[in-house]
mmCIF file of C-alpha atoms and ligand atoms in Angstrom:
data_model
loop_
_atom_site.group_PDB
_atom_site.id
_atom_site.type_symbol
_atom_site.label_atom_id
_atom_site.label_comp_id
_atom_site.label_asym_id
_atom_site.label_seq_id
_atom_site.Cartn_x
_atom_site.Cartn_y
_atom_site.Cartn_z
ATOM 1 C CA MET R 1 81.191 32.461 86.691
ATOM 2 C CA ARG R 2 77.734 34.729 87.412
ATOM 3 C CA ARG R 3 77.824 38.438 86.098
ATOM 4 C CA LYS R 4 77.134 41.347 89.251
ATOM 5 C CA VAL R 5 74.298 43.323 88.304
ATOM 6 C CA ILE R 6 73.840 46.708 89.898
ATOM 7 C CA ALA R 7 70.759 48.164 89.956
ATOM 8 C CA GLY R 8 69.029 51.607 90.902
ATOM 9 C CA ASN R 9 65.625 51.812 92.278
ATOM 10 C CA TRP R 10 64.963 55.608 92.504
ATOM 11 C CA LYS R 11 61.493 54.985 93.891
ATOM 12 C CA MET R 12 58.784 58.107 93.539
ATOM 13 C CA ASN R 13 62.047 60.249 93.293
ATOM 14 C CA MET R 14 63.469 62.334 90.142
ATOM 15 C CA LEU R 15 61.382 64.580 87.602
ATOM 16 C CA PRO R 16 62.344 64.248 84.120
ATOM 17 C CA ASN R 17 65.024 66.789 83.402
ATOM 18 C CA GLU R 18 66.868 65.588 86.635
ATOM 19 C CA ALA R 19 66.995 61.845 85.288
ATOM 20 C CA ILE R 20 68.514 63.389 81.967
ATOM 21 C CA ASN R 21 70.905 65.460 83.842
ATOM 22 C CA PHE R 22 71.605 62.224 86.015
ATOM 23 C CA ILE R 23 72.240 59.687 83.223
ATOM 24 C CA ASP R 24 74.788 62.663 81.102
ATOM 25 C CA GLU R 25 76.534 62.771 84.480
ATOM 26 C CA LEU R 26 76.529 59.086 84.977
ATOM 27 C CA ALA R 27 76.926 57.078 81.616
ATOM 28 C CA PRO R 28 80.798 58.759 81.209
ATOM 29 C CA ILE R 29 81.831 57.164 84.594
ATOM 30 C CA VAL R 30 80.413 53.816 84.711
ATOM 31 C CA LYS R 31 80.890 53.219 80.686
ATOM 32 C CA ASP R 32 84.206 50.795 81.699
ATOM 33 C CA THR R 33 82.332 48.703 84.369
ATOM 34 C CA LYS R 34 82.754 45.062 84.180
ATOM 35 C CA HIS R 35 79.077 44.968 85.592
ATOM 36 C CA GLU R 36 75.468 45.395 84.034
ATOM 37 C CA VAL R 37 73.839 48.601 85.367
ATOM 38 C CA ILE R 38 70.545 49.370 85.662
ATOM 39 C CA LEU R 39 68.193 52.043 86.972
ATOM 40 C CA CYS R 40 64.691 51.456 87.648
ATOM 41 C CA VAL R 41 62.914 54.756 87.260
ATOM 42 C CA PRO R 42 59.506 55.820 87.936
ATOM 43 C CA TYR R 43 57.016 55.427 84.913
ATOM 44 C CA THR R 44 57.066 59.334 83.858
ATOM 45 C CA ASP R 45 61.203 59.234 83.333
ATOM 46 C CA LEU R 46 60.655 56.201 81.787
ATOM 47 C CA PHE R 47 60.511 57.260 78.350
ATOM 48 C CA TYR R 48 63.197 60.312 78.408
ATOM 49 C CA ALA R 49 65.475 57.812 80.480
ATOM 50 C CA LEU R 50 65.391 55.249 77.386
ATOM 51 C CA LEU R 51 65.994 58.151 74.865
ATOM 52 C CA ASN R 52 69.117 59.163 76.869
ATOM 53 C CA VAL R 53 70.508 55.898 77.988
ATOM 54 C CA GLN R 54 71.203 55.287 73.798
ATOM 55 C CA GLU R 55 74.749 54.660 73.344
ATOM 56 C CA THR R 56 75.774 53.891 76.742
ATOM 57 C CA ASN R 57 76.095 50.618 79.057
ATOM 58 C CA ILE R 58 72.982 51.972 81.243
ATOM 59 C CA LYS R 59 69.499 49.736 80.854
ATOM 60 C CA ILE R 60 66.433 51.055 81.955
ATOM 61 C CA GLY R 61 63.909 49.033 84.525
ATOM 62 C CA ALA R 62 60.284 50.080 85.785
ATOM 63 C CA GLN R 63 59.601 49.373 89.723
ATOM 64 C CA ASN R 64 56.318 47.730 89.217
ATOM 65 C CA MET R 65 54.133 46.484 86.436
ATOM 66 C CA HIS R 66 50.376 45.113 86.534
ATOM 67 C CA TRP R 67 49.885 41.455 85.254
ATOM 68 C CA GLU R 68 46.853 42.315 82.803
ATOM 69 C CA GLU R 69 47.493 43.272 79.462
ATOM 70 C CA ASN R 70 45.232 45.852 79.611
ATOM 71 C CA GLY R 71 41.743 46.522 80.818
ATOM 72 C CA ALA R 72 39.234 48.570 83.245
ATOM 73 C CA TYR R 73 42.310 49.081 85.559
ATOM 74 C CA THR R 74 42.437 52.659 86.337
ATOM 75 C CA GLY R 75 45.773 53.853 86.921
ATOM 76 C CA GLU R 76 47.842 50.936 86.610
ATOM 77 C CA VAL R 77 50.530 50.179 83.723
ATOM 78 C CA SER R 78 50.975 46.594 81.917
ATOM 79 C CA GLY R 79 54.231 44.881 81.050
ATOM 80 C CA LYS R 80 53.399 44.935 77.266
ATOM 81 C CA MET R 81 52.792 48.675 77.520
ATOM 82 C CA LEU R 82 56.800 49.190 79.193
ATOM 83 C CA LYS R 83 57.709 46.682 76.652
ATOM 84 C CA SER R 84 56.391 48.713 73.685
ATOM 85 C CA ILE R 85 58.665 51.653 74.773
ATOM 86 C CA GLY R 86 61.777 49.314 74.690
ATOM 87 C CA VAL R 87 61.626 48.961 78.924
ATOM 88 C CA GLU R 88 64.129 45.626 79.394
ATOM 89 C CA TYR R 89 63.538 45.076 83.086
ATOM 90 C CA VAL R 90 60.970 45.179 86.328
ATOM 91 C CA ILE R 91 61.240 45.491 89.656
ATOM 92 C CA ILE R 92 58.561 42.691 91.086
ATOM 93 C CA GLY R 93 57.412 42.510 94.485
ATOM 94 C CA HIS R 94 59.192 45.465 96.599
ATOM 95 C CA SER R 95 58.786 45.434 100.028
ATOM 96 C CA GLU R 96 57.119 48.887 99.598
ATOM 97 C CA ARG R 97 54.707 47.256 97.257
ATOM 98 C CA ARG R 98 53.811 44.746 99.912
ATOM 99 C CA GLN R 99 54.096 46.969 102.634
ATOM 100 C CA TYR R 100 52.247 49.734 101.128
ATOM 101 C CA PHE R 101 49.807 48.581 98.070
ATOM 102 C CA ALA R 102 48.908 44.843 99.219
ATOM 103 C CA GLU R 103 51.198 43.248 97.035
ATOM 104 C CA THR R 104 51.305 39.254 97.892
ATOM 105 C CA ASP R 105 53.009 35.758 96.758
ATOM 106 C CA GLU R 106 50.049 35.713 94.315
ATOM 107 C CA THR R 107 50.663 38.950 92.411
ATOM 108 C CA VAL R 108 53.990 38.463 92.367
ATOM 109 C CA ASN R 109 53.568 35.352 90.495
ATOM 110 C CA LYS R 110 51.132 36.461 88.487
ATOM 111 C CA LYS R 111 53.340 39.981 87.601
ATOM 112 C CA ILE R 112 56.358 37.786 87.065
ATOM 113 C CA LYS R 113 54.614 35.463 84.284
ATOM 114 C CA SER R 114 53.371 38.492 82.786
ATOM 115 C CA ALA R 115 56.160 39.932 82.234
ATOM 116 C CA LEU R 116 57.822 36.781 81.128
ATOM 117 C CA ALA R 117 54.867 36.537 78.472
ATOM 118 C CA VAL R 118 56.185 39.766 76.878
ATOM 119 C CA GLU R 119 60.319 39.553 77.396
ATOM 120 C CA LEU R 120 60.507 41.511 80.393
ATOM 121 C CA LYS R 121 63.430 40.509 83.092
ATOM 122 C CA PRO R 122 61.332 40.294 86.196
ATOM 123 C CA ILE R 123 63.844 41.845 89.101
ATOM 124 C CA VAL R 124 62.362 39.843 91.680
ATOM 125 C CA CYS R 125 62.520 40.597 95.907
ATOM 126 C CA VAL R 126 62.109 38.654 98.815
ATOM 127 C CA GLY R 127 62.908 39.080 102.484
ATOM 128 C CA GLU R 128 61.663 39.059 105.842
ATOM 129 C CA THR R 129 61.203 41.307 108.764
ATOM 130 C CA LEU R 130 63.253 42.004 111.769
ATOM 131 C CA GLU R 131 60.799 40.400 114.150
ATOM 132 C CA GLN R 132 61.263 37.412 111.238
ATOM 133 C CA ARG R 133 64.608 37.453 111.775
ATOM 134 C CA GLU R 134 64.823 37.738 115.352
ATOM 135 C CA SER R 135 62.752 34.257 115.738
ATOM 136 C CA GLY R 136 64.494 33.174 113.581
ATOM 137 C CA VAL R 137 62.313 32.334 110.948
ATOM 138 C CA THR R 138 64.086 33.898 107.864
ATOM 139 C CA GLU R 139 64.859 30.715 105.827
ATOM 140 C CA GLN R 140 61.339 29.187 106.074
ATOM 141 C CA ILE R 141 60.098 32.826 105.254
ATOM 142 C CA ILE R 142 62.117 33.332 102.039
ATOM 143 C CA THR R 143 61.665 29.360 101.075
ATOM 144 C CA GLU R 144 57.903 30.300 100.734
ATOM 145 C CA GLN R 145 58.050 33.387 99.567
ATOM 146 C CA ILE R 146 60.597 31.245 96.570
ATOM 147 C CA GLU R 147 58.232 28.490 96.086
ATOM 148 C CA LYS R 148 55.117 30.945 95.554
ATOM 149 C CA ALA R 149 56.522 33.763 93.363
ATOM 150 C CA PHE R 150 58.103 31.066 91.391
ATOM 151 C CA GLU R 151 54.880 28.274 91.272
ATOM 152 C CA GLY R 152 54.559 27.444 87.464
ATOM 153 C CA ILE R 153 57.441 29.306 86.058
ATOM 154 C CA SER R 154 59.899 26.717 84.024
ATOM 155 C CA ALA R 155 63.934 26.307 84.260
ATOM 156 C CA THR R 156 64.108 27.938 81.303
ATOM 157 C CA GLU R 157 62.467 31.068 82.353
ATOM 158 C CA LEU R 158 64.157 30.976 85.841
ATOM 159 C CA GLU R 159 67.528 32.391 83.870
ATOM 160 C CA LYS R 160 65.803 35.294 82.906
ATOM 161 C CA ILE R 161 64.826 36.553 86.321
ATOM 162 C CA ILE R 162 67.064 38.355 89.328
ATOM 163 C CA ILE R 163 66.231 37.461 92.445
ATOM 164 C CA ALA R 164 66.648 40.211 94.818
ATOM 165 C CA TYR R 165 67.114 39.376 98.434
ATOM 166 C CA GLU R 166 66.149 42.563 100.822
ATOM 167 C CA PRO R 167 65.549 42.063 104.809
ATOM 168 C CA ILE R 168 62.888 44.377 104.986
ATOM 169 C CA TRP R 169 64.659 46.347 107.870
ATOM 170 C CA ALA R 170 67.551 47.378 106.130
ATOM 171 C CA ILE R 171 65.390 49.252 103.367
ATOM 172 C CA GLY R 172 66.184 52.393 104.036
ATOM 173 C CA THR R 173 67.630 52.655 107.306
ATOM 174 C CA GLY R 174 70.865 52.869 106.908
ATOM 175 C CA LYS R 175 71.150 48.848 108.988
ATOM 176 C CA THR R 176 72.785 46.533 106.513
ATOM 177 C CA ALA R 177 72.887 42.825 106.879
ATOM 178 C CA THR R 178 76.158 41.566 107.214
ATOM 179 C CA LYS R 179 78.081 40.549 104.443
ATOM 180 C CA GLU R 180 78.196 36.327 105.823
ATOM 181 C CA ASP R 181 74.307 36.946 106.906
ATOM 182 C CA ALA R 182 73.303 37.695 103.374
ATOM 183 C CA ASN R 183 75.300 35.625 101.866
ATOM 184 C CA THR R 184 74.032 33.346 103.864
ATOM 185 C CA THR R 185 70.362 33.658 103.233
ATOM 186 C CA ILE R 186 71.301 34.179 99.215
ATOM 187 C CA MET R 187 72.819 30.739 99.958
ATOM 188 C CA GLN R 188 69.597 28.990 101.046
ATOM 189 C CA ILE R 189 67.932 30.872 98.519
ATOM 190 C CA ARG R 190 69.777 29.088 96.479
ATOM 191 C CA LYS R 191 69.400 25.792 98.088
ATOM 192 C CA LYS R 192 65.817 25.968 97.314
ATOM 193 C CA LEU R 193 66.142 26.666 93.431
ATOM 194 C CA ALA R 194 68.298 23.997 93.807
ATOM 195 C CA GLU R 195 65.218 21.710 95.168
ATOM 196 C CA MET R 196 63.153 23.295 92.583
ATOM 197 C CA TYR R 197 64.903 23.547 89.919
ATOM 198 C CA GLY R 198 68.055 21.115 90.071
ATOM 199 C CA GLN R 199 71.658 22.210 91.578
ATOM 200 C CA ASN R 200 73.296 23.571 87.867
ATOM 201 C CA GLU R 201 70.210 26.128 87.338
ATOM 202 C CA ALA R 202 70.396 27.281 90.491
ATOM 203 C CA ASN R 203 73.656 28.355 90.330
ATOM 204 C CA GLY R 204 73.226 30.210 86.898
ATOM 205 C CA VAL R 205 70.369 32.623 88.847
ATOM 206 C CA ILE R 206 71.886 36.082 89.261
ATOM 207 C CA ILE R 207 70.656 36.757 93.359
ATOM 208 C CA GLN R 208 71.167 40.639 94.627
ATOM 209 C CA TYR R 209 71.171 42.019 98.094
ATOM 210 C CA GLY R 210 69.551 44.811 98.639
ATOM 211 C CA GLY R 211 69.537 46.925 102.134
ATOM 212 C CA SER R 212 71.523 50.328 102.901
ATOM 213 C CA VAL R 213 73.766 49.819 99.879
ATOM 214 C CA LYS R 214 76.421 52.639 99.572
ATOM 215 C CA SER R 215 79.836 52.846 98.291
ATOM 216 C CA SER R 216 81.395 52.176 101.545
ATOM 217 C CA ASN R 217 80.087 48.701 102.219
ATOM 218 C CA ALA R 218 79.340 47.259 98.305
ATOM 219 C CA LYS R 219 82.655 45.626 97.652
ATOM 220 C CA GLU R 220 82.587 43.629 101.134
ATOM 221 C CA LEU R 221 79.272 43.025 100.242
ATOM 222 C CA PHE R 222 79.204 42.000 96.470
ATOM 223 C CA GLU R 223 82.528 40.229 96.506
ATOM 224 C CA MET R 224 80.526 37.387 98.642
ATOM 225 C CA SER R 225 79.969 34.196 96.738
ATOM 226 C CA ASP R 226 76.912 34.417 96.220
ATOM 227 C CA ILE R 227 76.072 37.919 95.995
ATOM 228 C CA ASP R 228 75.545 38.907 92.598
ATOM 229 C CA GLY R 229 75.166 42.208 92.855
ATOM 230 C CA GLY R 230 72.669 44.741 94.230
ATOM 231 C CA LEU R 231 69.215 46.315 94.151
ATOM 232 C CA VAL R 232 70.645 50.189 95.389
ATOM 233 C CA GLY R 233 67.809 52.592 96.759
ATOM 234 C CA GLY R 234 68.785 56.159 98.203
ATOM 235 C CA ALA R 235 72.334 55.501 97.193
ATOM 236 C CA SER R 236 71.229 55.354 93.478
ATOM 237 C CA LEU R 237 69.597 59.001 93.584
ATOM 238 C CA LYS R 238 73.375 60.435 93.364
ATOM 239 C CA ALA R 239 75.209 59.735 90.333
ATOM 240 C CA GLU R 240 78.770 59.302 91.719
ATOM 241 C CA GLU R 241 77.842 57.318 94.694
ATOM 242 C CA PHE R 242 75.900 55.102 92.340
ATOM 243 C CA SER R 243 78.916 54.834 90.421
ATOM 244 C CA LYS R 244 81.316 54.227 92.805
ATOM 245 C CA ILE R 245 78.503 51.623 94.329
ATOM 246 C CA VAL R 246 78.693 50.127 90.038
ATOM 247 C CA ASN R 247 83.022 50.364 90.377
ATOM 248 C CA PHE R 248 83.085 48.764 93.306
ATOM 249 C CA ASP R 249 86.182 46.850 92.066
ATOM 250 C CA ILE R 250 88.119 49.519 90.118
HETATM 251 C C1 PEP M 301 65.616 49.178 98.053
HETATM 252 O O1 PEP M 301 64.782 50.477 97.721
HETATM 253 O O2 PEP M 301 65.390 48.251 97.521
HETATM 254 C C2 PEP M 301 66.485 49.702 98.967
HETATM 255 C C3 PEP M 301 67.387 48.566 98.902
HETATM 256 O O3 PEP M 301 66.927 50.625 99.058
HETATM 257 P P1 PEP M 301 67.863 51.213 100.457
HETATM 258 O O4 PEP M 301 69.042 50.854 99.447
HETATM 259 O O5 PEP M 301 67.239 52.847 100.344
HETATM 260 O O6 PEP M 301 67.915 50.772 101.263
#
């Protein structure tokens, strides 16, 4: 059985002192969860968060990285740099990065390869726009994103990757995909992975749902056959609310 992984994405929120207080509050209330807990925090919080999660079951991720190891890329941070301070996960290809920072399936592919090369675990985001969903091309869009993002990635590498299916129209809007729709699209992603890597390999991949997940809808979503947890934005900014999502089955 696949494990459930719940990752918070703080986006551009939380100063270091707020991050420290948040982790102090969260750690005792998620310590008994059976699920994996990750917080993807801004770069400026990483070091403080890493120190503060020691002796807890919380893991730390970044929200982006550059594909080169170093060089003349003012303002960028590489996977090697993240790894050097102990970061374990990195979100790659979040729709906000695709929308506002010109991220493409090609840059996503380079970043995945670069993250894996330094043993960072990528959380790779894919998802369709509202227009695409309404015109019935969701499966086509998603499978294209998967095909391009995973080009040149081996089956052994696939095991280290988490995929987050995030319909763009459901992110930060309060609109959640129905559990059936989310599960269907995730099954389509798994079908595509099976074509590329084989059924066994596809069955092992953690595929999260993201898009306005909160404590009131987490259980019904995460209990679906193919939804292996969630990538949570807004509702990950309050420790108590996030803990209820992490502890969805208690
Ligand atoms: C996200 O940031 O990936 C996300 C899904 O945000 P929200 O939960 O706020 O919709």
